[in-house]
Amino acid sequence: MNKFKAIKEAAYRANMQLPDLGLVLFTFGNASAADHASGVFAIKPSGVAYPELTPEMMVVVDFDGNVVDGNLRPSSDTKTHAVLYKHWPGIGGIVHTHATYATAWAQSQRDIPIYGTTHADHLTIDIPCAPPMADERIAGNYEYETGLQILDYFKQHNLDYEEVEMILIGNHAPFTWGKTVDKAVYNSAVLEYVAKMATLTEQINPEAPRLKDSLIKKHFERKHGPGSYYGQAAR
Amino acid sequence: MNKFKAIKEAAYRANMQLPDLGLVLFTFGNASAADHASGVFAIKPSGVAYPELTPEMMVVVDFDGNVVDGNLRPSSDTKTHAVLYKHWPGIGGIVHTHATYATAWAQSQRDIPIYGTTHADHLTIDIPCAPPMADERIAGNYEYETGLQILDYFKQHNLDYEEVEMILIGNHAPFTWGKTVDKAVYNSAVLEYVAKMATLTEQINPEAPRLKDSLIKKHFERKHGPGSYYGQAAR
Amino acid sequence: MNKFKAIKEAAYRANMQLPDLGLVLFTFGNASAADHASGVFAIKPSGVAYPELTPEMMVVVDFDGNVVDGNLRPSSDTKTHAVLYKHWPGIGGIVHTHATYATAWAQSQRDIPIYGTTHADHLTIDIPCAPPMADERIAGNYEYETGLQILDYFKQHNLDYEEVEMILIGNHAPFTWGKTVDKAVYNSAVLEYVAKMATLTEQINPEAPRLKDSLIKKHFERKHGPGSYYGQAAR
Amino acid sequence: MNKFKAIKEAAYRANMQLPDLGLVLFTFGNASAADHASGVFAIKPSGVAYPELTPEMMVVVDFDGNVVDGNLRPSSDTKTHAVLYKHWPGIGGIVHTHATYATAWAQSQRDIPIYGTTHADHLTIDIPCAPPMADERIAGNYEYETGLQILDYFKQHNLDYEEVEMILIGNHAPFTWGKTVDKAVYNSAVLEYVAKMATLTEQINPEAPRLKDSLIKKHFERKHGPGSYYGQAAR
């Protein structure tokens, strides 16, 4: 049990940030933290309200979705998390929310256009919205298929999961990830913030142009390029 | 007096959740909890601000709207609650609010289209909006007629009150209910959340399609079907 | 000094409610409480931030706008308050804010249509928006003229200030009043709430109809008519 | 070190106000306070979360952007601040945020029209939005060029930086300044408030007219003219 302590505590802390950041109502979300060396991740139990959560309640699951440790049933979205961890060795955390603006874009089945430097500080393309799942997939192992759908979308569009750390699932809601679960939580909050500003931008100017390429490149490299100068190098 | 303690406390706790969830301003709302065995329910007194409420101030009323216990006048919407309890034996709580987004849809006299899985997790149809009351009903026993109007709407549209636990009254505001008053409060918050996301969805994409049937079915059954796997079975 | 204690404390408490209700940013608002027997009112000092206010800092002014008690300069809107108290003996408090939704309607120079029963619970007509002030009035005693403009508007439109307790000044912002300053604060919050819901209603359904007369009448009389049954009679 | 104590504490306090006023998410903003006599300013370190900040962590930089004191890397926007301080001797503080409404207007590449007296209380023209930076400037010393771009805009449009204390950078976000850093923070909050109300005004009435000149003049002079009567003269 003790050997899962680190990921259970990381998953717990990440889940608790979601209501504080205004990203979830009741139980509408979940965060998980993975240990790739052990091939497992810790995830929120299903349907438990955030104020009741404790680190011990986190459920440990392997990358095929089998419960390894814990007395509660894991989040109903567990298999989506499992598929992503299994295929993407570089991610240490995943977050799923039904945050209002990001979910409204998912329901609108539109990519979120890159309108400004706040967006470009984090990724260089429109935030992708995968189309609603095909009926034959829905009829099958739904949450597992949601994971495959994300993998397929990234392959088809030639995207790198370490550069684009978020996706909207059409008619459903967003998933975000990152090297750590804290980064995945951060990405969920950034996505919601960018989604709100894109909504307002189109309201204020329906003809607003996308950010031009030179600015996209500059802002992203400022934070992520080889000569990046944002943040504290030594930290 | 003591025999009403449980429903008074349940009603009190439910009423106090409404301002915490951002669903009411001042006294614009009320919650009640019923005891079908005794044929009574406890409801908020009329026009009393939430910070002043105590469990003892809850008023106990029978299903014909007669006060059975309590020194204060019950909520002006009491007869609406009474009618619903009298005809729907399966509900243990009712909540009425003027929450901003749900009320704006009621004022718009539109059903809320089912745009995503957040909605489908709770009900499989558009959230119904009953038309404004006919003039002859308004002139009569208004709040009693509001209850009858809800019953009539469900009969005419062949709806099951245990599957659809919410309605908008055109030009007025929402009512929600549930097996317990806590579930009714939960439903009020879900309704407001879904109403806000539907508003944003139509803003982002005026041509946004309704959720397809296969996804409606999947998400609802995930939570409510015979093989449901959301939440904790043992809890 | 002591003889003004009651209105100073009432004005202080009312001013402090404005930021708590989300109706003001920084110093963008003011509340006053009148004592008609003494022909004076207490009002917020000008440009002082809410957290710094104390009851003693309230400035006492007569109905011609002359300072009677206090070391600070009164709110720059003082003469507007003075004019209203001088001509309307039935009001004990006035509130002015730049709350976002109500002010946006004022900037839009539109009356707020009566779209629902939340509105009708408080007044039976569209919330009036007076046109921007005529240039010759602006050049004169501006805040005094703002008060006259409100009086003129009510006379021209045959409105009763005890039935309609709020107005928008075109391009500027709202004023509300009431029998007490607490009622004036309440009216400011109700106005902002109704203004937000009207904005959303027109977004959701640009063809939304005004509330029909039978419902307007019913809801207003429920709270204000001779056979009113809202609230606690004995309280 | 001690000789920079005053500006470090002023910059710290100003930075800490930004999340409290709802103007920043995570590290999306920065404030600086200048000492023109010494030719330096104190600014937030780059990429450090607000809850972790201390006055000692503020970085002291000269007006050419060279670090004079401090162990951390200064904000990535430091050179923009330096350019403005170097050319505008009358400003003691600068604030940069990505606040949602102001940033949405910047992304929309539109000036914010002067729709009401809340706006006119602070400046007499539409809030300017500089066009996105030219590609040759972006390729160069980006943040330094952002500062030059602001200076150029003010020269080309014949604006006085002591009368107009804010600008939007197209596709990016707002900068505000003032005689003190507290005034610069105040201006950022006012800008966000005015930006939100302008958005709502255009939603409520797409034909809303700009404020007429007589009212613009009156409201600005009430606060800023020689015979100004807003606030406390002795304070």
Short mmCIF file of N, CA, C and O in Angstrom, two decimals, chain D residues 15-121:
data_model
loop_
_atom_site.label_atom_id
_atom_site.label_comp_id
_atom_site.label_asym_id
_atom_site.label_seq_id
_atom_site.Cartn_x
_atom_site.Cartn_y
_atom_site.Cartn_z
N ASN D 15 1.58 43.45 -7.01
CA ASN D 15 1.42 42.14 -7.64
C ASN D 15 0.39 41.29 -6.90
O ASN D 15 -0.42 40.60 -7.53
N MET D 16 0.41 41.37 -5.57
CA MET D 16 -0.53 40.56 -4.80
C MET D 16 -1.98 41.00 -4.97
O MET D 16 -2.91 40.22 -4.73
N GLN D 17 -2.18 42.26 -5.36
CA GLN D 17 -3.56 42.72 -5.60
C GLN D 17 -4.16 42.11 -6.87
O GLN D 17 -5.38 42.01 -7.00
N LEU D 18 -3.32 41.73 -7.81
CA LEU D 18 -3.83 41.28 -9.12
C LEU D 18 -4.71 40.04 -9.02
O LEU D 18 -5.82 40.04 -9.56
N PRO D 19 -4.28 38.96 -8.31
CA PRO D 19 -5.22 37.84 -8.16
C PRO D 19 -6.43 38.20 -7.31
O PRO D 19 -7.55 37.74 -7.59
N ASP D 20 -6.25 39.04 -6.29
CA ASP D 20 -7.39 39.42 -5.45
C ASP D 20 -8.46 40.15 -6.26
O ASP D 20 -9.66 40.03 -5.98
N LEU D 21 -8.04 40.91 -7.25
CA LEU D 21 -8.99 41.65 -8.09
C LEU D 21 -9.50 40.80 -9.26
O LEU D 21 -10.26 41.29 -10.11
N GLY D 22 -9.09 39.54 -9.31
CA GLY D 22 -9.57 38.65 -10.38
C GLY D 22 -8.97 38.96 -11.73
O GLY D 22 -9.55 38.65 -12.77
N LEU D 23 -7.79 39.57 -11.74
CA LEU D 23 -7.21 40.02 -13.02
C LEU D 23 -6.19 39.04 -13.59
O LEU D 23 -5.78 39.20 -14.74
N VAL D 24 -5.74 38.07 -12.79
CA VAL D 24 -4.74 37.14 -13.32
C VAL D 24 -5.06 35.70 -12.95
O VAL D 24 -5.65 35.43 -11.91
N LEU D 25 -4.68 34.78 -13.81
CA LEU D 25 -4.71 33.34 -13.53
C LEU D 25 -3.26 32.90 -13.45
O LEU D 25 -2.44 33.31 -14.27
N PHE D 26 -2.94 32.10 -12.44
CA PHE D 26 -1.57 31.62 -12.26
C PHE D 26 -0.58 32.79 -12.32
O PHE D 26 -0.69 33.71 -11.51
N THR D 27 0.35 32.78 -13.28
CA THR D 27 1.38 33.83 -13.33
C THR D 27 1.15 34.80 -14.48
O THR D 27 2.06 35.52 -14.89
N PHE D 28 -0.10 34.88 -15.00
CA PHE D 28 -0.38 35.68 -16.19
C PHE D 28 -0.45 37.18 -15.91
O PHE D 28 -1.45 37.83 -16.22
N GLY D 29 0.60 37.77 -15.37
CA GLY D 29 0.57 39.20 -15.14
C GLY D 29 1.77 39.62 -14.35
O GLY D 29 2.50 38.79 -13.79
N ASN D 30 2.01 40.92 -14.32
CA ASN D 30 3.13 41.44 -13.53
C ASN D 30 2.96 42.92 -13.29
O ASN D 30 2.36 43.63 -14.10
N ALA D 31 3.47 43.37 -12.14
CA ALA D 31 3.42 44.79 -11.77
C ALA D 31 4.83 45.22 -11.38
O ALA D 31 5.61 44.42 -10.85
N SER D 32 5.15 46.49 -11.64
CA SER D 32 6.45 47.02 -11.25
C SER D 32 6.28 48.41 -10.66
O SER D 32 5.33 49.13 -10.98
N ALA D 33 7.23 48.80 -9.78
CA ALA D 33 7.23 50.12 -9.16
C ALA D 33 8.61 50.75 -9.37
O ALA D 33 9.63 50.10 -9.11
N ALA D 34 8.62 52.01 -9.82
CA ALA D 34 9.89 52.65 -10.19
C ALA D 34 10.33 53.71 -9.19
O ALA D 34 9.51 54.33 -8.51
N ASP D 35 11.64 53.90 -9.13
CA ASP D 35 12.25 55.00 -8.40
C ASP D 35 13.06 55.79 -9.44
O ASP D 35 14.18 55.40 -9.79
N HIS D 36 12.47 56.87 -9.95
CA HIS D 36 13.12 57.60 -11.05
C HIS D 36 14.42 58.27 -10.61
O HIS D 36 15.34 58.42 -11.42
N ALA D 37 14.50 58.67 -9.35
CA ALA D 37 15.73 59.30 -8.85
C ALA D 37 16.92 58.33 -8.98
O ALA D 37 18.02 58.73 -9.38
N SER D 38 16.67 57.06 -8.69
CA SER D 38 17.74 56.06 -8.79
C SER D 38 17.78 55.39 -10.17
O SER D 38 18.68 54.59 -10.44
N GLY D 39 16.77 55.67 -10.99
CA GLY D 39 16.77 55.08 -12.33
C GLY D 39 16.55 53.58 -12.35
O GLY D 39 17.08 52.87 -13.21
N VAL D 40 15.75 53.07 -11.41
CA VAL D 40 15.48 51.62 -11.34
C VAL D 40 14.01 51.34 -11.04
O VAL D 40 13.27 52.24 -10.61
N PHE D 41 13.64 50.10 -11.27
CA PHE D 41 12.29 49.66 -10.86
C PHE D 41 12.37 48.24 -10.33
O PHE D 41 13.28 47.48 -10.69
N ALA D 42 11.39 47.91 -9.47
CA ALA D 42 11.29 46.55 -8.92
C ALA D 42 10.14 45.85 -9.63
O ALA D 42 9.07 46.43 -9.81
N ILE D 43 10.37 44.61 -10.05
CA ILE D 43 9.36 43.87 -10.82
C ILE D 43 9.29 42.43 -10.34
O ILE D 43 10.24 41.89 -9.76
N LYS D 44 8.14 41.81 -10.60
CA LYS D 44 7.89 40.41 -10.25
C LYS D 44 8.92 39.51 -10.94
O LYS D 44 9.23 39.72 -12.11
N PRO D 45 9.40 38.47 -10.24
CA PRO D 45 10.23 37.49 -10.93
C PRO D 45 9.37 36.68 -11.91
O PRO D 45 8.16 36.58 -11.73
N SER D 46 10.02 36.12 -12.93
CA SER D 46 9.29 35.42 -13.98
C SER D 46 8.76 34.08 -13.51
O SER D 46 9.46 33.31 -12.84
N GLY D 47 7.49 33.79 -13.86
CA GLY D 47 6.96 32.44 -13.68
C GLY D 47 6.80 31.96 -12.25
O GLY D 47 6.64 30.77 -12.02
N VAL D 48 6.83 32.86 -11.28
CA VAL D 48 6.61 32.46 -9.89
C VAL D 48 5.14 32.69 -9.54
O VAL D 48 4.59 33.75 -9.82
N ALA D 49 4.51 31.69 -8.94
CA ALA D 49 3.09 31.81 -8.60
C ALA D 49 2.89 32.85 -7.49
O ALA D 49 3.74 32.99 -6.60
N TYR D 50 1.76 33.57 -7.54
CA TYR D 50 1.51 34.65 -6.58
C TYR D 50 1.58 34.21 -5.12
O TYR D 50 2.15 34.92 -4.29
N PRO D 51 1.02 33.05 -4.76
CA PRO D 51 1.07 32.69 -3.34
C PRO D 51 2.49 32.51 -2.80
O PRO D 51 2.72 32.59 -1.61
N GLU D 52 3.46 32.26 -3.70
CA GLU D 52 4.84 32.04 -3.25
C GLU D 52 5.63 33.33 -3.14
O GLU D 52 6.75 33.33 -2.61
N LEU D 53 5.13 34.41 -3.68
CA LEU D 53 5.90 35.67 -3.73
C LEU D 53 6.19 36.24 -2.35
O LEU D 53 5.38 36.09 -1.43
N THR D 54 7.34 36.91 -2.22
CA THR D 54 7.66 37.72 -1.05
C THR D 54 8.26 39.03 -1.56
O THR D 54 8.71 39.09 -2.72
N PRO D 55 8.25 40.07 -0.75
CA PRO D 55 8.86 41.35 -1.19
C PRO D 55 10.32 41.16 -1.61
O PRO D 55 10.78 41.77 -2.58
N GLU D 56 11.03 40.30 -0.91
CA GLU D 56 12.45 40.10 -1.20
C GLU D 56 12.69 39.49 -2.57
O GLU D 56 13.78 39.62 -3.14
N MET D 57 11.70 38.79 -3.10
CA MET D 57 11.88 38.14 -4.39
C MET D 57 11.78 39.11 -5.57
O MET D 57 12.09 38.73 -6.70
N MET D 58 11.29 40.32 -5.31
CA MET D 58 11.17 41.29 -6.40
C MET D 58 12.57 41.57 -6.97
O MET D 58 13.55 41.65 -6.21
N VAL D 59 12.67 41.71 -8.28
CA VAL D 59 13.95 41.92 -8.95
C VAL D 59 14.08 43.41 -9.31
O VAL D 59 13.13 44.00 -9.85
N VAL D 60 15.23 44.00 -9.00
CA VAL D 60 15.45 45.42 -9.31
C VAL D 60 16.24 45.52 -10.61
O VAL D 60 17.27 44.86 -10.78
N VAL D 61 15.74 46.35 -11.51
CA VAL D 61 16.25 46.43 -12.88
C VAL D 61 16.41 47.91 -13.24
O VAL D 61 15.63 48.74 -12.79
N ASP D 62 17.44 48.23 -14.05
CA ASP D 62 17.55 49.64 -14.47
C ASP D 62 16.73 49.87 -15.74
O ASP D 62 16.12 48.94 -16.27
N PHE D 63 16.71 51.13 -16.21
CA PHE D 63 15.81 51.47 -17.30
C PHE D 63 16.29 50.98 -18.67
O PHE D 63 15.63 51.20 -19.70
N ASP D 64 17.45 50.30 -18.70
CA ASP D 64 17.87 49.61 -19.91
C ASP D 64 17.64 48.09 -19.80
O ASP D 64 18.01 47.34 -20.68
N GLY D 65 17.03 47.70 -18.66
CA GLY D 65 16.67 46.29 -18.53
C GLY D 65 17.73 45.43 -17.87
O GLY D 65 17.60 44.20 -17.84
N ASN D 66 18.79 46.03 -17.32
CA ASN D 66 19.83 45.26 -16.64
C ASN D 66 19.46 45.02 -15.19
O ASN D 66 19.06 45.95 -14.47
N VAL D 67 19.62 43.78 -14.73
CA VAL D 67 19.31 43.46 -13.34
C VAL D 67 20.34 44.13 -12.43
O VAL D 67 21.54 43.98 -12.62
N VAL D 68 19.85 44.84 -11.41
CA VAL D 68 20.69 45.56 -10.48
C VAL D 68 20.74 44.85 -9.13
O VAL D 68 21.73 44.88 -8.43
N ASP D 69 19.65 44.19 -8.81
CA ASP D 69 19.54 43.54 -7.49
C ASP D 69 18.53 42.40 -7.57
O ASP D 69 17.47 42.55 -8.19
N GLY D 70 18.87 41.29 -6.91
CA GLY D 70 17.92 40.16 -6.87
C GLY D 70 18.53 38.91 -7.46
O GLY D 70 19.38 38.97 -8.35
N ASN D 71 18.07 37.74 -6.97
CA ASN D 71 18.63 36.47 -7.39
C ASN D 71 17.82 35.78 -8.47
O ASN D 71 18.27 34.79 -9.04
N LEU D 72 16.62 36.25 -8.72
CA LEU D 72 15.76 35.56 -9.67
C LEU D 72 15.77 36.30 -11.01
O LEU D 72 16.13 37.47 -11.10
N ARG D 73 15.34 35.61 -12.05
CA ARG D 73 15.19 36.20 -13.36
C ARG D 73 13.93 37.09 -13.35
O ARG D 73 12.88 36.66 -12.85
N PRO D 74 14.01 38.30 -13.84
CA PRO D 74 12.83 39.17 -13.79
C PRO D 74 11.78 38.72 -14.81
O PRO D 74 12.09 37.96 -15.73
N SER D 75 10.58 39.23 -14.66
CA SER D 75 9.47 38.95 -15.58
C SER D 75 9.93 39.02 -17.03
O SER D 75 10.74 39.87 -17.40
N SER D 76 9.39 38.12 -17.87
CA SER D 76 9.76 38.13 -19.28
C SER D 76 9.35 39.44 -19.96
O SER D 76 9.84 39.76 -21.03
N ASP D 77 8.44 40.18 -19.35
CA ASP D 77 8.01 41.46 -19.93
C ASP D 77 8.83 42.65 -19.42
O ASP D 77 8.46 43.81 -19.64
N THR D 78 9.93 42.39 -18.75
CA THR D 78 10.71 43.45 -18.10
C THR D 78 11.13 44.57 -19.06
O THR D 78 11.05 45.75 -18.72
N LYS D 79 11.57 44.21 -20.25
CA LYS D 79 12.05 45.25 -21.16
C LYS D 79 10.96 46.21 -21.61
O LYS D 79 11.22 47.37 -21.89
N THR D 80 9.72 45.71 -21.67
CA THR D 80 8.61 46.61 -22.00
C THR D 80 8.47 47.66 -20.89
O THR D 80 8.34 48.87 -21.16
N HIS D 81 8.53 47.21 -19.65
CA HIS D 81 8.45 48.14 -18.52
C HIS D 81 9.61 49.14 -18.60
O HIS D 81 9.41 50.36 -18.44
N ALA D 82 10.84 48.65 -18.85
CA ALA D 82 12.02 49.51 -18.85
C ALA D 82 11.89 50.64 -19.87
O ALA D 82 12.17 51.81 -19.56
N VAL D 83 11.46 50.29 -21.07
CA VAL D 83 11.32 51.31 -22.13
C VAL D 83 10.35 52.41 -21.69
O VAL D 83 10.61 53.60 -21.88
N LEU D 84 9.22 52.00 -21.12
CA LEU D 84 8.22 53.01 -20.72
C LEU D 84 8.77 53.91 -19.61
O LEU D 84 8.61 55.14 -19.66
N TYR D 85 9.43 53.35 -18.61
CA TYR D 85 9.99 54.18 -17.54
C TYR D 85 11.05 55.13 -18.09
O TYR D 85 11.15 56.29 -17.67
N LYS D 86 11.85 54.65 -19.03
CA LYS D 86 12.94 55.46 -19.58
C LYS D 86 12.42 56.71 -20.29
O LYS D 86 13.00 57.78 -20.19
N HIS D 87 11.28 56.57 -20.98
CA HIS D 87 10.78 57.68 -21.78
C HIS D 87 9.66 58.47 -21.12
O HIS D 87 9.35 59.56 -21.57
N TRP D 88 9.07 57.91 -20.10
CA TRP D 88 7.94 58.59 -19.45
C TRP D 88 8.28 58.85 -17.98
O TRP D 88 7.97 58.04 -17.10
N PRO D 89 8.90 60.00 -17.71
CA PRO D 89 9.35 60.27 -16.34
C PRO D 89 8.21 60.40 -15.33
O PRO D 89 8.43 60.25 -14.12
N GLY D 90 7.00 60.63 -15.82
CA GLY D 90 5.90 60.87 -14.88
C GLY D 90 5.21 59.62 -14.36
O GLY D 90 4.24 59.73 -13.60
N ILE D 91 5.67 58.42 -14.75
CA ILE D 91 4.97 57.22 -14.26
C ILE D 91 5.81 56.49 -13.23
O ILE D 91 7.01 56.32 -13.36
N GLY D 92 5.12 56.05 -12.17
CA GLY D 92 5.80 55.37 -11.07
C GLY D 92 5.48 53.89 -11.01
O GLY D 92 6.04 53.16 -10.19
N GLY D 93 4.55 53.43 -11.85
CA GLY D 93 4.19 52.02 -11.82
C GLY D 93 3.57 51.56 -13.13
O GLY D 93 2.95 52.37 -13.85
N ILE D 94 3.74 50.29 -13.44
CA ILE D 94 3.20 49.68 -14.66
C ILE D 94 2.62 48.32 -14.29
O ILE D 94 3.19 47.59 -13.47
N VAL D 95 1.48 47.98 -14.92
CA VAL D 95 0.86 46.67 -14.71
C VAL D 95 0.51 46.05 -16.05
O VAL D 95 -0.01 46.72 -16.95
N HIS D 96 0.79 44.76 -16.17
CA HIS D 96 0.42 43.99 -17.35
C HIS D 96 -0.39 42.78 -16.89
O HIS D 96 0.02 42.07 -15.96
N THR D 97 -1.55 42.58 -17.49
CA THR D 97 -2.35 41.39 -17.17
C THR D 97 -2.87 40.76 -18.47
O THR D 97 -2.74 41.36 -19.54
N HIS D 98 -3.43 39.57 -18.35
CA HIS D 98 -4.22 38.97 -19.43
C HIS D 98 -5.67 38.84 -18.95
O HIS D 98 -6.31 37.81 -19.20
N ALA D 99 -6.17 39.86 -18.27
CA ALA D 99 -7.55 39.83 -17.76
C ALA D 99 -8.52 39.56 -18.91
O ALA D 99 -8.35 40.06 -20.02
N THR D 100 -9.57 38.76 -18.62
CA THR D 100 -10.36 38.17 -19.71
C THR D 100 -11.02 39.16 -20.67
O THR D 100 -10.88 39.02 -21.88
N TYR D 101 -11.75 40.14 -20.15
CA TYR D 101 -12.47 41.04 -21.07
C TYR D 101 -11.52 41.98 -21.81
O TYR D 101 -11.65 42.17 -23.02
N ALA D 102 -10.57 42.57 -21.10
CA ALA D 102 -9.63 43.47 -21.77
C ALA D 102 -8.84 42.71 -22.83
O ALA D 102 -8.62 43.21 -23.94
N THR D 103 -8.43 41.49 -22.51
CA THR D 103 -7.67 40.68 -23.47
C THR D 103 -8.54 40.29 -24.66
O THR D 103 -8.06 40.26 -25.80
N ALA D 104 -9.81 40.01 -24.42
CA ALA D 104 -10.70 39.67 -25.53
C ALA D 104 -10.83 40.86 -26.50
O ALA D 104 -10.86 40.67 -27.72
N TRP D 105 -10.88 42.09 -25.96
CA TRP D 105 -10.89 43.27 -26.86
C TRP D 105 -9.56 43.36 -27.61
O TRP D 105 -9.55 43.68 -28.81
N ALA D 106 -8.45 43.10 -26.94
CA ALA D 106 -7.15 43.12 -27.63
C ALA D 106 -7.12 42.07 -28.74
O ALA D 106 -6.64 42.34 -29.85
N GLN D 107 -7.66 40.89 -28.45
CA GLN D 107 -7.71 39.83 -29.47
C GLN D 107 -8.64 40.23 -30.61
O GLN D 107 -8.44 39.80 -31.75
N SER D 108 -9.63 41.02 -30.30
CA SER D 108 -10.58 41.49 -31.32
C SER D 108 -10.00 42.63 -32.15
O SER D 108 -10.59 43.03 -33.14
N GLN D 109 -8.86 43.17 -31.70
CA GLN D 109 -8.20 44.29 -32.38
C GLN D 109 -9.13 45.49 -32.57
O GLN D 109 -9.17 46.11 -33.63
N ARG D 110 -9.86 45.79 -31.51
CA ARG D 110 -10.76 46.95 -31.55
C ARG D 110 -10.47 47.87 -30.37
O ARG D 110 -10.23 47.40 -29.25
N ASP D 111 -10.54 49.20 -30.60
CA ASP D 111 -10.58 50.15 -29.49
C ASP D 111 -11.88 49.91 -28.71
O ASP D 111 -12.90 49.53 -29.30
N ILE D 112 -11.87 50.16 -27.41
CA ILE D 112 -13.10 50.03 -26.62
C ILE D 112 -13.84 51.36 -26.66
O ILE D 112 -13.36 52.36 -26.12
N PRO D 113 -15.02 51.40 -27.31
CA PRO D 113 -15.75 52.67 -27.45
C PRO D 113 -16.17 53.23 -26.09
O PRO D 113 -16.49 52.47 -25.17
N ILE D 114 -16.18 54.53 -25.99
CA ILE D 114 -16.59 55.18 -24.75
C ILE D 114 -18.12 55.24 -24.71
O ILE D 114 -18.75 56.05 -25.36
N TYR D 115 -18.72 54.33 -23.95
CA TYR D 115 -20.18 54.19 -23.93
C TYR D 115 -20.83 54.84 -22.73
O TYR D 115 -22.06 54.93 -22.69
N GLY D 116 -20.04 55.22 -21.71
CA GLY D 116 -20.73 55.73 -20.53
C GLY D 116 -19.82 56.54 -19.64
O GLY D 116 -18.63 56.73 -19.90
N THR D 117 -20.41 57.00 -18.54
CA THR D 117 -19.68 57.91 -17.65
C THR D 117 -18.64 57.18 -16.81
O THR D 117 -17.69 57.81 -16.35
N THR D 118 -18.81 55.87 -16.61
CA THR D 118 -17.77 55.12 -15.88
C THR D 118 -16.45 55.23 -16.65
O THR D 118 -15.39 55.43 -16.05
N HIS D 119 -16.52 55.08 -17.94
CA HIS D 119 -15.37 55.23 -18.82
C HIS D 119 -14.86 56.69 -18.78
O HIS D 119 -13.68 56.94 -18.55
N ALA D 120 -15.79 57.63 -18.92
CA ALA D 120 -15.42 59.06 -18.98
C ALA D 120 -14.83 59.57 -17.67
O ALA D 120 -14.10 60.57 -17.67
N ASP D 121 -15.17 58.92 -16.57
CA ASP D 121 -14.56 59.31 -15.29
C ASP D 121 -13.04 59.09 -15.32
O ASP D 121 -12.32 59.62 -14.47
#
